[in-house]
PDB file of C-alpha atoms in Angstrom:
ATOM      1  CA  UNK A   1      54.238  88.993  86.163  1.00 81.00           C
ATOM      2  CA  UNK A   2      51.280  87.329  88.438  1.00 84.00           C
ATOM      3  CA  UNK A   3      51.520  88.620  92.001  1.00 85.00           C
ATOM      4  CA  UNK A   4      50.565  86.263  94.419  1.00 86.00           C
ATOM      5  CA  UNK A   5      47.667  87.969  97.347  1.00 89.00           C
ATOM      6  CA  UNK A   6      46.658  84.527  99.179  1.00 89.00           C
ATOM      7  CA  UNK A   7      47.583  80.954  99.299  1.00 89.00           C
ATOM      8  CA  UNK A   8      45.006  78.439 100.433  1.00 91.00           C
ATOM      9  CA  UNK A   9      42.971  81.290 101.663  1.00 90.00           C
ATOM     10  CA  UNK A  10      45.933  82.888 103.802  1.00 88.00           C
ATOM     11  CA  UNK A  11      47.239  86.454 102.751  1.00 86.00           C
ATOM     12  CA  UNK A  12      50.472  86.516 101.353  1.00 85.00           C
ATOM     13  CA  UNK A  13      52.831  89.617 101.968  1.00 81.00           C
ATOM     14  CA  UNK A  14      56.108  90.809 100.306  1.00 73.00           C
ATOM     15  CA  UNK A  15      56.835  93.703 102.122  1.00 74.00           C
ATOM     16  CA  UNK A  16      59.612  92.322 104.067  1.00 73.00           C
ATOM     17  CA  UNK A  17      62.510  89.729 103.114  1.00 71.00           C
ATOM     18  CA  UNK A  18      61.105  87.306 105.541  1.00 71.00           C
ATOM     19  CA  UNK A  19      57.718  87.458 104.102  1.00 69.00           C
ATOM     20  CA  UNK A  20      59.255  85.155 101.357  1.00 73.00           C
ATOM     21  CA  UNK A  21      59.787  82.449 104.014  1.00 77.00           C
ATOM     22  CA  UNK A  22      56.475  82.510 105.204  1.00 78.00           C
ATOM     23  CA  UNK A  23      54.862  81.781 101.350  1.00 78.00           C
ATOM     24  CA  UNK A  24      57.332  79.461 101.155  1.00 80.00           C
ATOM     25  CA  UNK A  25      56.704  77.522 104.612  1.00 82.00           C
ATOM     26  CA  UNK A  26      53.499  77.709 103.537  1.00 83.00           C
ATOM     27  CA  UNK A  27      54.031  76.000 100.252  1.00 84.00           C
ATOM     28  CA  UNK A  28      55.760  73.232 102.195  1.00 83.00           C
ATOM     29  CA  UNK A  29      53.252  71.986 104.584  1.00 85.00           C
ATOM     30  CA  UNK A  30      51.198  70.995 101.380  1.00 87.00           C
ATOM     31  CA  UNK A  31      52.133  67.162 100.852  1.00 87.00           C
ATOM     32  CA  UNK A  32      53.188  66.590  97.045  1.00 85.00           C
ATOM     33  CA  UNK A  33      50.171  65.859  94.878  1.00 87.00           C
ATOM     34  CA  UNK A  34      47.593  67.640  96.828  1.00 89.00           C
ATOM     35  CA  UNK A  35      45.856  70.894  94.996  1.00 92.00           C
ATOM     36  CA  UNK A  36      46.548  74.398  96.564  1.00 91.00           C
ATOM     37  CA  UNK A  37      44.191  77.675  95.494  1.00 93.00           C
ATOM     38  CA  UNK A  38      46.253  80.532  94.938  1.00 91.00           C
ATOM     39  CA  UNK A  39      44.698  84.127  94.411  1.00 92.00           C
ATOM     40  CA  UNK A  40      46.687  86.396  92.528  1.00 91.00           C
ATOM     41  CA  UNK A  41      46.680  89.227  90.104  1.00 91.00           C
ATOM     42  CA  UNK A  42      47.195  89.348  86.373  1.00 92.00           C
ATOM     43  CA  UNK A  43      47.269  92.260  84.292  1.00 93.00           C
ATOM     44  CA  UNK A  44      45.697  94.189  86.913  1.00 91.00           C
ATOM     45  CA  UNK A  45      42.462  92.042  87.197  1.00 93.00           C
ATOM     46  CA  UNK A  46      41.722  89.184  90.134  1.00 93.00           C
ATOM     47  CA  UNK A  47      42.176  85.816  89.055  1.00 94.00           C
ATOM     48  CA  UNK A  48      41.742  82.118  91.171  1.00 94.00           C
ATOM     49  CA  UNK A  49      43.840  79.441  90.017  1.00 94.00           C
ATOM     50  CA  UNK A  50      44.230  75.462  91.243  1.00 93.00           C
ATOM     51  CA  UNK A  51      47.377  73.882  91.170  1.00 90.00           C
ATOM     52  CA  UNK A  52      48.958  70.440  91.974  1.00 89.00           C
ATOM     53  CA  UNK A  53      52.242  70.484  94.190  1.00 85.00           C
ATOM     54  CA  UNK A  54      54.973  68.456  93.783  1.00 81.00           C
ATOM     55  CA  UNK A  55      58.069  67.390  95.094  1.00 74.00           C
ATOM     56  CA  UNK A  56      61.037  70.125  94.716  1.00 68.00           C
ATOM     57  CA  UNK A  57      63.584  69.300  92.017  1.00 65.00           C
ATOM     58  CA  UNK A  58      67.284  67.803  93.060  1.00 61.00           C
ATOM     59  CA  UNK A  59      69.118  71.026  92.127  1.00 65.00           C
ATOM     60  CA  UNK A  60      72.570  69.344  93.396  1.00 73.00           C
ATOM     61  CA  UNK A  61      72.589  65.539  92.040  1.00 78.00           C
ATOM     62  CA  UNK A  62      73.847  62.728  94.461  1.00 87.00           C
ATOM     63  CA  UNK A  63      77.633  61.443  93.534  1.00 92.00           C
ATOM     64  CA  UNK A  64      79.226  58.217  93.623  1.00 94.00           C
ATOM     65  CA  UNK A  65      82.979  57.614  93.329  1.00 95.00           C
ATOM     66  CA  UNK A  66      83.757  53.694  92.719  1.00 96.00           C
ATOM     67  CA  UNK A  67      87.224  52.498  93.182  1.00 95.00           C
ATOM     68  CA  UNK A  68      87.770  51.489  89.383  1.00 97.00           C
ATOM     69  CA  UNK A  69      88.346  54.650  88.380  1.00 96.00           C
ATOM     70  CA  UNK A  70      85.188  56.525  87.478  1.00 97.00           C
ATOM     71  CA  UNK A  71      82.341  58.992  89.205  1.00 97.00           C
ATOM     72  CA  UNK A  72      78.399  58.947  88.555  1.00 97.00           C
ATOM     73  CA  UNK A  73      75.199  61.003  89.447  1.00 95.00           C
ATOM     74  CA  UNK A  74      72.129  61.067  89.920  1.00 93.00           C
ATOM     75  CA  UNK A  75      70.058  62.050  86.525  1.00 93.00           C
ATOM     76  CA  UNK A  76      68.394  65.099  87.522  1.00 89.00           C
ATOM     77  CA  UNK A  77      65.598  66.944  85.468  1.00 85.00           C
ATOM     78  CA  UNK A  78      68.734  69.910  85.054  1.00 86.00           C
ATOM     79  CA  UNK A  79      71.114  67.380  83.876  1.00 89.00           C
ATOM     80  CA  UNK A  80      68.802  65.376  81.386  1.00 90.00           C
ATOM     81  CA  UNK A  81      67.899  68.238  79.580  1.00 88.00           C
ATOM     82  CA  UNK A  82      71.274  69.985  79.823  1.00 89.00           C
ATOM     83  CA  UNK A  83      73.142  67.010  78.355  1.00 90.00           C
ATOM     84  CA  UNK A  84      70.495  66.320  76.466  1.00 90.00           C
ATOM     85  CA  UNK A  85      69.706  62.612  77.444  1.00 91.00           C
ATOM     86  CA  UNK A  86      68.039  59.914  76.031  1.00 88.00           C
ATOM     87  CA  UNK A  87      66.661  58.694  79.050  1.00 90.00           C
ATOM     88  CA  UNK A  88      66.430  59.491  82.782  1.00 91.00           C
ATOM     89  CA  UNK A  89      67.265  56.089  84.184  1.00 95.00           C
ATOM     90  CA  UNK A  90      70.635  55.448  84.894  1.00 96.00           C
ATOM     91  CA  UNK A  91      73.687  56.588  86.387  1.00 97.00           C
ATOM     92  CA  UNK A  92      75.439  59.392  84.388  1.00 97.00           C
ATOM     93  CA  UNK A  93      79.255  59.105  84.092  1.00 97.00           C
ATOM     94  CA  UNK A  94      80.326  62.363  85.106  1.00 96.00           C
ATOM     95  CA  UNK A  95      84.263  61.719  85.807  1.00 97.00           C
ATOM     96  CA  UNK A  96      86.646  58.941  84.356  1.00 97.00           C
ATOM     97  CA  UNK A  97      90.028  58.766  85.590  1.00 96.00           C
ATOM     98  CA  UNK A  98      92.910  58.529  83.124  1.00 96.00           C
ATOM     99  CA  UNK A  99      94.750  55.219  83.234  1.00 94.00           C
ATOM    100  CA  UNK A 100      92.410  53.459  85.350  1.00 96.00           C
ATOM    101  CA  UNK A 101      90.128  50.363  84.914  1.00 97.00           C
ATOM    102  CA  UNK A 102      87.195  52.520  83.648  1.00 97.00           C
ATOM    103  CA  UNK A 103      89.435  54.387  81.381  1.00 96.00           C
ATOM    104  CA  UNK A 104      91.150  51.189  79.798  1.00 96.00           C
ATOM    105  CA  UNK A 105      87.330  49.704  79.179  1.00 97.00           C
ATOM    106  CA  UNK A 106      87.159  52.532  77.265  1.00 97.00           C
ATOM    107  CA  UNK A 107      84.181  54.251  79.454  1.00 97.00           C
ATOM    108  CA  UNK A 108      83.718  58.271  78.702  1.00 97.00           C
ATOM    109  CA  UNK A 109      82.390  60.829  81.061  1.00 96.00           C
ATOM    110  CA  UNK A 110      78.531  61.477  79.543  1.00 96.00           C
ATOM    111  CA  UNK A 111      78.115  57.724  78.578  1.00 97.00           C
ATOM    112  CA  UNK A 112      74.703  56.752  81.100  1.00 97.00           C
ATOM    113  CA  UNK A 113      74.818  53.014  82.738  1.00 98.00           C
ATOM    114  CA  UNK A 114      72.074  51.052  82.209  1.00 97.00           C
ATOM    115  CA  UNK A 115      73.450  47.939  83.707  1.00 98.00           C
ATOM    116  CA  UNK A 116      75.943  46.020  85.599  1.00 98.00           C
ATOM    117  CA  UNK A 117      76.106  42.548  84.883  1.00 97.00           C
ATOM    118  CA  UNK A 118      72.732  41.301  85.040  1.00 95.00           C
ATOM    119  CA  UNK A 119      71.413  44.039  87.130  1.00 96.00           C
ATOM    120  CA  UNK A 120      69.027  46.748  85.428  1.00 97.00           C
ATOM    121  CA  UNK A 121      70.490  50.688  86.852  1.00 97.00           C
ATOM    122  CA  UNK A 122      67.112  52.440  86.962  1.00 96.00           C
ATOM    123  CA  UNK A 123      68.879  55.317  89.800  1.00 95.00           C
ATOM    124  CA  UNK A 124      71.739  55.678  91.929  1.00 94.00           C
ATOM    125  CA  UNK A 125      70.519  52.832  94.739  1.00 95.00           C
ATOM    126  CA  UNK A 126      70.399  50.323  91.801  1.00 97.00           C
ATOM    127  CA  UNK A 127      73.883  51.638  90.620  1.00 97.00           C
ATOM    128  CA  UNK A 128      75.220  51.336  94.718  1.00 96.00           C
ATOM    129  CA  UNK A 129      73.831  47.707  94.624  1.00 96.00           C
ATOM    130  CA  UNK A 130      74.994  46.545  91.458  1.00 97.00           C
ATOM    131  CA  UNK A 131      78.342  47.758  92.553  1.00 97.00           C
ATOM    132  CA  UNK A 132      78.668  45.721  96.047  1.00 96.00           C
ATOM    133  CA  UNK A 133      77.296  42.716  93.774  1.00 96.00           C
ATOM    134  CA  UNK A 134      80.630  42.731  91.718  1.00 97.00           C
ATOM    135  CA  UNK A 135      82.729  43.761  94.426  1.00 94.00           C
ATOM    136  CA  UNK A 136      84.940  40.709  94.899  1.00 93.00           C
ATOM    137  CA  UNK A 137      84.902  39.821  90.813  1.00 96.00           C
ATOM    138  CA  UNK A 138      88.369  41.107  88.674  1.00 96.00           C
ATOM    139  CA  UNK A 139      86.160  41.828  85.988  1.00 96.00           C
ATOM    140  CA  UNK A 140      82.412  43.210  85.311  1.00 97.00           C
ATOM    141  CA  UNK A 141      80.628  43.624  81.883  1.00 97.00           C
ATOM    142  CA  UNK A 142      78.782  47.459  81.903  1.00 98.00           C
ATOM    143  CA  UNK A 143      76.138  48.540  79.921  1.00 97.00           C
ATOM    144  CA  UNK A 144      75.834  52.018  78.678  1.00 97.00           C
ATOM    145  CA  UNK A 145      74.215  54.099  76.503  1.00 96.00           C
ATOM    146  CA  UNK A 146      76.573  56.791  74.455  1.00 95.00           C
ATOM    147  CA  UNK A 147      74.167  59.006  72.256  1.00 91.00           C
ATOM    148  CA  UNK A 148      71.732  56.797  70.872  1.00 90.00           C
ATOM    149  CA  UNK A 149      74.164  53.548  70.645  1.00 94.00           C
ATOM    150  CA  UNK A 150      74.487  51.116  73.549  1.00 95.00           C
ATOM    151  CA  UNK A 151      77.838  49.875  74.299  1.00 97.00           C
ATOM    152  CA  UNK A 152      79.331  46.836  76.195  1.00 97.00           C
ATOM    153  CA  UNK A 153      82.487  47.988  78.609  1.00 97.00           C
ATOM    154  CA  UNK A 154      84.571  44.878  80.008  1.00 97.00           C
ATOM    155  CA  UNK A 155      85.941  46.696  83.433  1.00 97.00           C
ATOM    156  CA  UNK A 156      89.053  44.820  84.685  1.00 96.00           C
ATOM    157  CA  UNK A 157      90.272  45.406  87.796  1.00 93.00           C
ATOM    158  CA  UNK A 158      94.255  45.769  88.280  1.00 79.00           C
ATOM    159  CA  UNK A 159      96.248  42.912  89.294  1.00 55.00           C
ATOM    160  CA  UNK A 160      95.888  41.157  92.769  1.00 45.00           C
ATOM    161  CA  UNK A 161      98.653  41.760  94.957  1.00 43.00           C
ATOM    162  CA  UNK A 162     101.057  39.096  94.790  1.00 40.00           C
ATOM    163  CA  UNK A 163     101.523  36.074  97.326  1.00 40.00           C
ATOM    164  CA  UNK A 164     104.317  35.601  99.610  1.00 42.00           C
ATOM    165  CA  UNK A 165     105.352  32.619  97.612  1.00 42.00           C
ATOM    166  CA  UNK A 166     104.879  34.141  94.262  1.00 40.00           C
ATOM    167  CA  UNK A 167     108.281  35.461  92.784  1.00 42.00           C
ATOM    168  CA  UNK A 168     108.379  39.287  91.571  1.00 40.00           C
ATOM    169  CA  UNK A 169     110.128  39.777  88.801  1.00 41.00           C
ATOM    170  CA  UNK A 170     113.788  40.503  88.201  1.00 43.00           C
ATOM    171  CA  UNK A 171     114.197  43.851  86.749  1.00 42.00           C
ATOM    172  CA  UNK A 172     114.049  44.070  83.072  1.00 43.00           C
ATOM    173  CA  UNK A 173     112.174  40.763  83.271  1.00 43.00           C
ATOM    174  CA  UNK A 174     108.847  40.820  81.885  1.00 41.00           C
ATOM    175  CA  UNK A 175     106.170  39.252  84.035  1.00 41.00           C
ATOM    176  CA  UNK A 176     103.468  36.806  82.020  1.00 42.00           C
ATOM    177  CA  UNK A 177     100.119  37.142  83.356  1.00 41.00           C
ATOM    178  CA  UNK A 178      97.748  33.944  82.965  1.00 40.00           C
ATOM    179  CA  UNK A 179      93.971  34.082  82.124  1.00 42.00           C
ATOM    180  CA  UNK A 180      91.165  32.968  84.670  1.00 41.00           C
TER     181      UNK A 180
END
């Protein structure tokens, strides 16, 4: 209900659509953590008011697709308080693929990683990095929190494509896999 007469000092108008843009570009030049004035009007009577400017909210969050079978985001301020969170570090799991490696390890959309391997996911970069780290590996050990209970998902990639000089088996046959 406040109507906003003057930013920093500079009248602000809203008799026109555009006049939006101009409060707006106005808003913008201020650098995050630096103090505006605004005047306004409240109930009728003048009022002066200080605030602090920050840095707009991620409405849309960044997405990752990896090639084992499952998507993550970004944890924005939206989705921690929509999925209720526990934290907002992380990735958040927001796709799983049915069959694949991510699947098998038993990894749900909503669970949040935490880490891969040895490497703490604080955001999405950490989550990118950690991700080229286990590239060439067959299988990775994630950590992710589901609710409040942490659990340990063994990813294992699908089989290597077979060598020239490695026989495919006869149909029927059954193919025996050996351990690493």
């Amino acid at each position: 209900g406040d109507i906003v007469t003057h930013f920093n000092g500079r009248a602000v108008e809203a008799e026109k659509e555009e006049d939006l843009g101009v409060f707006q570009r106005l808003a913008a030049r201020v650098p995050p953590g630096v103090e505006a004035q605004l005047s306004l009007v409240r109930d009728g009577e003048p009022l002066t008011v200080h605030i602090r400017l920050d840095v707009q909210p991620t409405v849309e969050p960044e997405e990752e697709e990896t090639e084992v079978g499952f998507h993550v985001q970004e944890i924005t301020e939206g989705l921690y308080h929509s999925q209720r969170l526990g934290t907002r570090r992380g990735a958040y799991v927001s796709f799983v693929a049915r069959g694949s490696p991510a699947a098998q390890a038993g990894m749900l959309r909503g669970d949040v990683i935490r880490r891969i391997e040895e490497q703490g996911i604080d955001d999405l970069e950490d989550f990118r990095g950690a991700m080229r780290g286990v590239e060439e590996q067959r299988r990775f050990l994630v950590t992710a929190r589901r609710g409040e209970a942490t659990k340990y998902l063994l990813v294992k990639r699908g089989n290597p494509p077979s060598s020239p000089d490695e026989e495919a088996p006869e149909p029927g046959e059954v193919a025996h896999e050996q351990e690493d």
